Coordinates of C-alpha atoms in Angstrom, one line a residue:
M295 CA -39.0 -23.5 -39.5
R296 CA -37.6 -26.9 -38.4
R297 CA -38.3 -30.0 -40.3
T298 CA -39.9 -33.1 -39.4
L299 CA -39.1 -36.8 -40.8
P300 CA -42.1 -38.6 -42.0
I301 CA -43.6 -41.1 -39.5
A302 CA -43.0 -43.6 -42.0
A303 CA -39.4 -43.6 -42.2
A304 CA -38.8 -44.9 -38.9
P305 CA -39.3 -48.7 -39.4
A306 CA -37.4 -48.3 -42.6
V307 CA -34.6 -47.0 -40.3
A308 CA -34.8 -49.6 -37.7
A309 CA -34.7 -52.6 -40.6
S310 CA -31.7 -51.0 -41.6
T311 CA -30.2 -51.1 -38.1
V312 CA -31.2 -54.8 -37.3
A313 CA -29.7 -55.9 -40.8
L314 CA -26.7 -54.5 -40.6
A315 CA -26.0 -55.5 -36.9
A316 CA -23.6 -58.4 -36.7
P317 CA -24.9 -62.0 -35.9
A318 CA -24.4 -63.5 -32.6
R319 CA -21.7 -65.4 -32.1
A320 CA -22.1 -69.6 -30.6
A321 CA -20.4 -70.5 -28.0
E322 CA -17.4 -72.7 -27.9
N323 CA -18.2 -75.3 -26.7
I324 CA -15.6 -77.1 -24.0
P325 CA -15.9 -81.2 -23.4
S326 CA -15.0 -82.4 -20.3
G327 CA -15.5 -85.5 -17.7
G328 CA -13.7 -87.2 -15.3
A329 CA -14.0 -88.1 -11.5
S330 CA -17.6 -89.2 -10.4
F331 CA -16.6 -88.2 -7.1
P332 CA -17.4 -84.0 -7.9
Y333 CA -20.2 -85.0 -10.4
V334 CA -22.8 -83.2 -8.5
F335 CA -20.9 -79.9 -7.7
I336 CA -18.4 -79.8 -11.1
S337 CA -21.6 -80.4 -13.4
Q338 CA -23.9 -77.5 -10.8
C339 CA -20.5 -75.0 -11.5
A340 CA -20.6 -76.0 -15.3
A341 CA -24.4 -75.1 -15.3
D342 CA -23.9 -71.8 -13.3
F343 CA -20.5 -70.7 -15.2
N344 CA -22.5 -71.4 -18.8
A345 CA -25.3 -69.0 -17.8
S346 CA -23.5 -66.2 -16.1
Q347 CA -21.4 -65.4 -19.5
N348 CA -21.7 -66.2 -23.6
N349 CA -18.1 -67.2 -25.0
F350 CA -17.8 -70.9 -23.6
N351 CA -20.0 -73.4 -22.8
V352 CA -18.5 -76.2 -20.6
N353 CA -19.6 -80.3 -20.7
Y354 CA -19.0 -82.4 -17.9
T355 CA -19.5 -86.2 -18.4
S356 CA -18.9 -88.2 -15.0
T357 CA -16.7 -91.3 -16.9
G358 CA -14.3 -92.3 -13.3
S359 CA -11.2 -91.0 -12.8
G360 CA -9.2 -93.1 -14.9
T361 CA -11.2 -91.9 -18.4
G362 CA -11.2 -88.6 -17.9
K363 CA -7.5 -88.9 -17.2
G364 CA -7.3 -90.9 -20.2
N365 CA -9.1 -89.0 -22.3
F366 CA -8.1 -85.8 -21.0
A367 CA -4.2 -87.1 -22.4
K368 CA -5.6 -87.8 -26.0
G369 CA -7.1 -84.6 -25.8
T370 CA -10.7 -86.2 -26.0
F371 CA -11.5 -83.9 -23.2
V372 CA -10.1 -80.3 -23.5
T373 CA -10.1 -80.1 -19.4
A374 CA -10.9 -82.9 -16.9
M375 CA -11.5 -83.5 -13.4
T376 CA -9.0 -86.7 -10.9
D377 CA -9.3 -87.7 -7.3
S378 CA -5.9 -89.7 -8.0
A379 CA -2.7 -88.5 -9.4
Y380 CA -0.9 -90.4 -13.4
S381 CA 0.4 -93.5 -12.3
S382 CA 1.2 -93.8 -16.4
G383 CA 0.1 -92.9 -19.4
E384 CA 0.5 -89.0 -18.2
P385 CA -0.2 -86.1 -21.4
T386 CA 3.2 -85.7 -23.5
F387 CA 2.3 -81.6 -23.1
Q388 CA 2.6 -79.2 -20.6
W389 CA -0.1 -79.5 -18.0
E390 CA -1.3 -79.0 -14.2
Y391 CA -3.4 -80.6 -11.4
I392 CA -5.7 -77.7 -9.7
P393 CA -6.9 -78.8 -6.4
A394 CA -10.8 -78.1 -6.9
I395 CA -13.4 -79.1 -4.4
G396 CA -13.0 -81.0 -1.1
G397 CA -15.6 -83.8 -0.2
A398 CA -16.3 -86.9 2.3
I399 CA -15.9 -90.8 1.0
T400 CA -18.7 -92.2 3.2
V401 CA -19.7 -95.6 4.1
P402 CA -23.3 -96.1 3.2
I403 CA -24.9 -99.7 4.7
N404 CA -28.3 -101.3 3.8
L405 CA -28.7 -103.2 7.3
K406 CA -31.9 -102.8 9.6
N407 CA -32.4 -103.3 13.6
A408 CA -32.7 -107.0 14.1
K409 CA -35.5 -106.3 16.9
T410 CA -37.2 -103.2 15.1
G411 CA -36.7 -103.4 11.7
R412 CA -35.5 -100.0 11.9
T413 CA -32.1 -99.0 9.8
L414 CA -29.2 -99.3 11.3
G415 CA -26.2 -97.4 9.2
S416 CA -26.2 -94.0 10.6
S417 CA -25.6 -96.0 14.2
I418 CA -22.9 -98.1 13.7
Q419 CA -19.2 -97.7 14.4
L420 CA -16.1 -98.9 12.3
K421 CA -12.6 -99.0 13.8
Q422 CA -10.5 -98.4 11.0
T423 CA -8.9 -101.7 10.8
T424 CA -12.6 -103.4 11.0
L425 CA -13.0 -101.2 8.7
A426 CA -10.3 -103.2 6.4
K427 CA -11.5 -106.5 8.1
I428 CA -14.8 -105.7 6.4
F429 CA -13.9 -105.1 3.0
S430 CA -11.1 -107.4 3.0
G431 CA -13.6 -110.0 3.2
N432 CA -12.4 -111.2 6.9
I433 CA -15.6 -110.1 8.3
T434 CA -18.4 -111.6 6.7
T435 CA -21.6 -111.1 8.8
W436 CA -22.6 -108.3 10.8
N437 CA -23.1 -109.9 13.9
N438 CA -19.5 -110.2 14.0
A439 CA -18.0 -110.3 17.9
E440 CA -15.5 -107.2 16.5
I441 CA -18.0 -105.2 15.0
K442 CA -20.0 -105.6 18.4
K443 CA -17.8 -104.6 20.1
D444 CA -17.2 -101.4 18.4
N445 CA -20.6 -100.9 18.8
P446 CA -21.9 -101.2 22.6
R447 CA -24.8 -99.9 22.5
I448 CA -26.5 -101.5 19.5
A449 CA -24.7 -104.6 19.9
S450 CA -27.9 -106.8 20.4
A451 CA -30.0 -105.3 17.2
L452 CA -27.4 -106.3 14.9
P453 CA -28.0 -109.0 13.2
A454 CA -26.5 -111.8 11.8
T455 CA -26.8 -110.6 8.1
P456 CA -24.5 -111.5 5.7
I457 CA -22.5 -108.3 4.5
T458 CA -21.9 -108.0 0.8
I459 CA -19.1 -105.4 -0.2
S460 CA -20.0 -103.1 -3.4
Y461 CA -17.1 -101.8 -4.7
R462 CA -16.2 -99.7 -8.0
S463 CA -15.3 -101.8 -11.4
D464 CA -14.0 -98.9 -12.9
A465 CA -10.5 -97.0 -12.9
S466 CA -11.1 -94.9 -9.6
G467 CA -10.2 -92.0 -8.3
T468 CA -12.5 -92.7 -5.0
T469 CA -11.3 -95.7 -4.8
N470 CA -7.4 -95.0 -5.1
N471 CA -8.4 -92.4 -1.8
F472 CA -10.3 -95.1 -0.1
L473 CA -7.3 -97.7 -0.7
Q474 CA -4.9 -95.1 0.6
Y475 CA -7.4 -95.1 3.3
L476 CA -7.3 -98.7 4.4
N477 CA -3.6 -98.7 3.7
A478 CA -2.6 -95.8 6.1
W479 CA -4.3 -98.1 9.0
A480 CA -3.7 -101.3 7.8
P481 CA -1.2 -102.0 5.5
S482 CA -0.8 -105.4 5.9
I483 CA -4.3 -106.4 4.5
F484 CA -4.1 -103.8 2.2
P485 CA -1.0 -103.3 0.7
K486 CA -1.4 -101.9 -2.8
V487 CA -2.9 -98.2 -4.0
Q488 CA -4.2 -98.3 -6.9
D489 CA -7.4 -97.1 -9.3
D490 CA -8.8 -100.3 -10.1
M491 CA -9.8 -101.9 -6.8
G492 CA -11.2 -105.7 -7.9
T493 CA -7.1 -106.7 -8.6
A494 CA -6.1 -104.3 -4.9
F495 CA -8.2 -106.5 -2.8
P496 CA -6.0 -108.9 -0.6
G497 CA -4.9 -111.7 -3.0
G498 CA -5.3 -109.8 -5.8
K499 CA -9.0 -110.6 -6.5
P500 CA -12.6 -109.8 -5.3
P501 CA -14.1 -111.6 -2.1
A502 CA -16.0 -114.0 -2.7
N503 CA -18.9 -111.8 -0.6
S504 CA -18.3 -108.5 -3.0
V505 CA -20.3 -107.2 -6.1
A506 CA -19.3 -104.7 -8.2
G507 CA -20.2 -101.0 -9.9
K508 CA -19.8 -98.8 -12.4
G509 CA -19.6 -95.2 -11.3
N510 CA -20.5 -94.3 -7.4
S511 CA -23.7 -94.4 -9.0
G512 CA -23.2 -98.3 -9.5
V513 CA -21.6 -98.8 -5.8
M514 CA -24.9 -96.9 -4.1
A515 CA -27.5 -98.9 -6.8
N516 CA -25.5 -102.5 -5.2
V517 CA -26.3 -101.0 -1.6
L518 CA -29.6 -100.1 -2.4
A519 CA -30.9 -103.2 -3.8
K520 CA -29.8 -105.3 -1.2
E521 CA -30.0 -105.6 2.3
G522 CA -26.3 -105.9 4.6
T523 CA -24.2 -104.6 1.9
I524 CA -21.7 -101.8 2.5
G525 CA -20.2 -99.4 0.2
Y526 CA -17.7 -95.9 -0.5
V527 CA -18.8 -93.3 -2.3
D528 CA -18.8 -89.5 -1.9
L529 CA -21.5 -87.8 0.3
G530 CA -23.1 -86.5 -2.6
D531 CA -24.0 -89.3 -4.2
A532 CA -24.9 -90.8 -0.8
K533 CA -27.6 -88.5 -1.0
G534 CA -28.4 -88.5 2.8
Y535 CA -28.4 -92.1 2.8
P536 CA -27.2 -94.3 6.3
S537 CA -23.5 -94.3 6.5
A538 CA -21.1 -95.3 8.9
R539 CA -19.5 -93.4 11.5
I540 CA -15.6 -93.6 10.9
Q541 CA -13.3 -93.3 13.7
N542 CA -10.4 -90.4 13.7
A543 CA -7.1 -90.3 14.9
K544 CA -8.1 -88.8 18.2
G545 CA -10.2 -92.2 18.9
E546 CA -13.6 -90.0 18.2
F547 CA -16.8 -92.2 15.5
I548 CA -17.5 -89.2 13.1
A549 CA -20.5 -88.7 11.1
P550 CA -19.8 -87.8 7.5
S551 CA -20.6 -84.2 6.4
S552 CA -19.5 -81.2 4.6
A553 CA -18.8 -79.5 8.2
S554 CA -16.9 -82.7 9.3
A555 CA -14.6 -83.3 5.9
A556 CA -14.2 -79.3 6.4
K557 CA -12.2 -79.6 9.6
N558 CA -10.4 -82.6 8.1
L559 CA -9.5 -80.4 5.0
A560 CA -8.7 -77.9 6.0
N561 CA -5.7 -79.1 8.6
Q562 CA -4.1 -80.7 5.3
T563 CA -1.2 -78.1 4.2
N564 CA 1.1 -80.3 2.0
V565 CA 0.3 -79.0 -1.5
G566 CA 3.1 -79.9 -4.2
S567 CA 4.3 -77.7 -6.4
N568 CA 2.3 -79.4 -9.0
G569 CA -0.9 -78.9 -7.2
L570 CA -1.0 -82.1 -5.7
V571 CA -2.5 -82.6 -1.7
T572 CA -0.4 -85.3 0.4
L573 CA -3.0 -86.2 2.4
N574 CA -2.3 -87.3 6.3
Y575 CA -5.1 -89.9 7.2
K576 CA -4.2 -89.8 10.7
L577 CA -3.9 -86.4 11.3
P578 CA -5.7 -85.1 15.1
V579 CA -8.5 -83.2 14.8
S580 CA -11.4 -83.2 17.0
G581 CA -14.6 -83.3 15.1
A582 CA -12.5 -84.3 11.7
Y583 CA -13.8 -87.1 9.2
P584 CA -11.1 -89.2 8.8
I585 CA -12.0 -90.4 5.1
S586 CA -11.7 -86.7 3.3
I587 CA -10.2 -86.0 0.0
F588 CA -9.7 -83.6 -2.6
S589 CA -10.4 -83.6 -6.7
Y590 CA -8.3 -81.6 -9.4
G591 CA -8.9 -80.2 -12.6
L592 CA -6.8 -80.7 -15.0
A593 CA -5.4 -78.4 -17.5
R594 CA -3.2 -77.4 -20.1
T595 CA -0.3 -74.4 -19.6
D596 CA 1.3 -74.7 -23.2
G597 CA -1.6 -73.0 -25.0
K598 CA -1.7 -74.9 -27.4
G599 CA -5.2 -76.3 -26.9
P600 CA -8.3 -75.5 -27.8
N601 CA -10.4 -72.7 -25.9
G602 CA -7.3 -72.4 -23.0
L603 CA -8.9 -68.7 -22.1
G604 CA -12.4 -70.4 -21.6
V605 CA -10.8 -73.4 -19.3
R606 CA -8.8 -70.5 -17.3
Q607 CA -12.4 -68.6 -16.9
F608 CA -14.4 -71.5 -15.5
W609 CA -11.6 -73.2 -13.0
D610 CA -11.3 -69.2 -12.0
Y611 CA -15.6 -69.5 -11.3
T612 CA -15.3 -73.0 -9.4
L613 CA -13.1 -71.4 -7.1
A614 CA -13.5 -68.1 -6.3
K615 CA -17.8 -68.2 -6.3
C616 CA -19.1 -71.8 -7.3
G617 CA -16.9 -73.9 -4.7
P618 CA -17.8 -70.8 -1.4
S619 CA -21.7 -70.7 -3.0
R620 CA -22.5 -73.8 -3.8
A621 CA -20.2 -76.5 -2.0
A622 CA -21.7 -77.2 1.2
S623 CA -25.8 -77.2 -0.2
L624 CA -24.4 -80.0 -2.1
G625 CA -22.3 -82.2 0.3
Y626 CA -18.4 -80.8 -0.8
V627 CA -15.9 -78.7 0.9
P628 CA -14.9 -75.3 -0.4
V629 CA -11.0 -75.6 -1.2
G630 CA -9.5 -72.9 1.5
G631 CA -6.1 -71.8 3.1
K632 CA -2.6 -73.0 1.6
V633 CA -4.4 -75.4 -1.1
L634 CA -6.5 -72.4 -2.3
A635 CA -4.0 -70.0 -2.7
K636 CA -2.0 -72.6 -4.8
A637 CA -4.9 -73.8 -6.4
R638 CA -5.9 -69.8 -7.5
Q639 CA -2.0 -69.6 -8.7
L640 CA -2.5 -72.5 -10.7
V641 CA -5.3 -71.2 -12.6
Q642 CA -3.0 -68.5 -13.9
N643 CA -0.5 -70.9 -16.0
I644 CA -3.8 -72.2 -17.9
K645 CA -3.3 -71.1 -21.3

């Protein structure tokens, strides 16, 4: 006859099982930070990545590219992001750039129609040299003859409102790329390309009609605070705010968007062995928004930093899953084509 265990024994067996189970291991923390340009995107990728597994936890702090590069070199950030290359202070350990995400630098404008009081920012068209003259402080009112010439349809509606320039006070890759664009079209006005906008202005100092803001959010806050203000921020931080249509090399005035930036970046194929993409700001592609850039992950390849496996998994996740699924809805452009192939190759070097 088959014997059965007393029912009372079952809780004892269950309790024994619970007591013998290994405690859950806490996720390893990966402190990271840097460029504010990709913050909206990369913070979402980090949240998605953290929720997808239990081994690693990526925390991203928006500090600006300059601080991101510095903290990565010091080891304060295990991995980081930057929109510009090191000009000095490179890490002493082995490392690499990873093209992680693309997007547009927009030119938001706080301006109202002199006749109707409606916003004008997204209707304003600016040629490359006109934009350079505005940011140099040479054009100081919105009804300037050169701006009117760029905008015949709304010329009579442009007010005599003084122009205020909002620029980044911190070391910034957004600034570096914006200066690259201005330098490409107006090198006699903006001969310097660097992370610091304050000393890149003509004469080495900010114009009298300018105001500084920390991070892209600070620049945008200045734009919102005063009518007549113009700035430069990423599409994500602009959050749909009226921004200028910028002339491209085909002579077209193009509004910033994920789609128009993608037309530009899809044709940027000059990617180096270290991952940096040399951008052609005079790319003659119809419908392409001209001030489009890549933002880069910084990662160790020497195997001597903490949580190399987690860093590799995070950047692989960002390129393979987060970019394709999240980028466009957040105002960015996923890396593709030749640049993506190089980025995926570089991720495999992370140790």
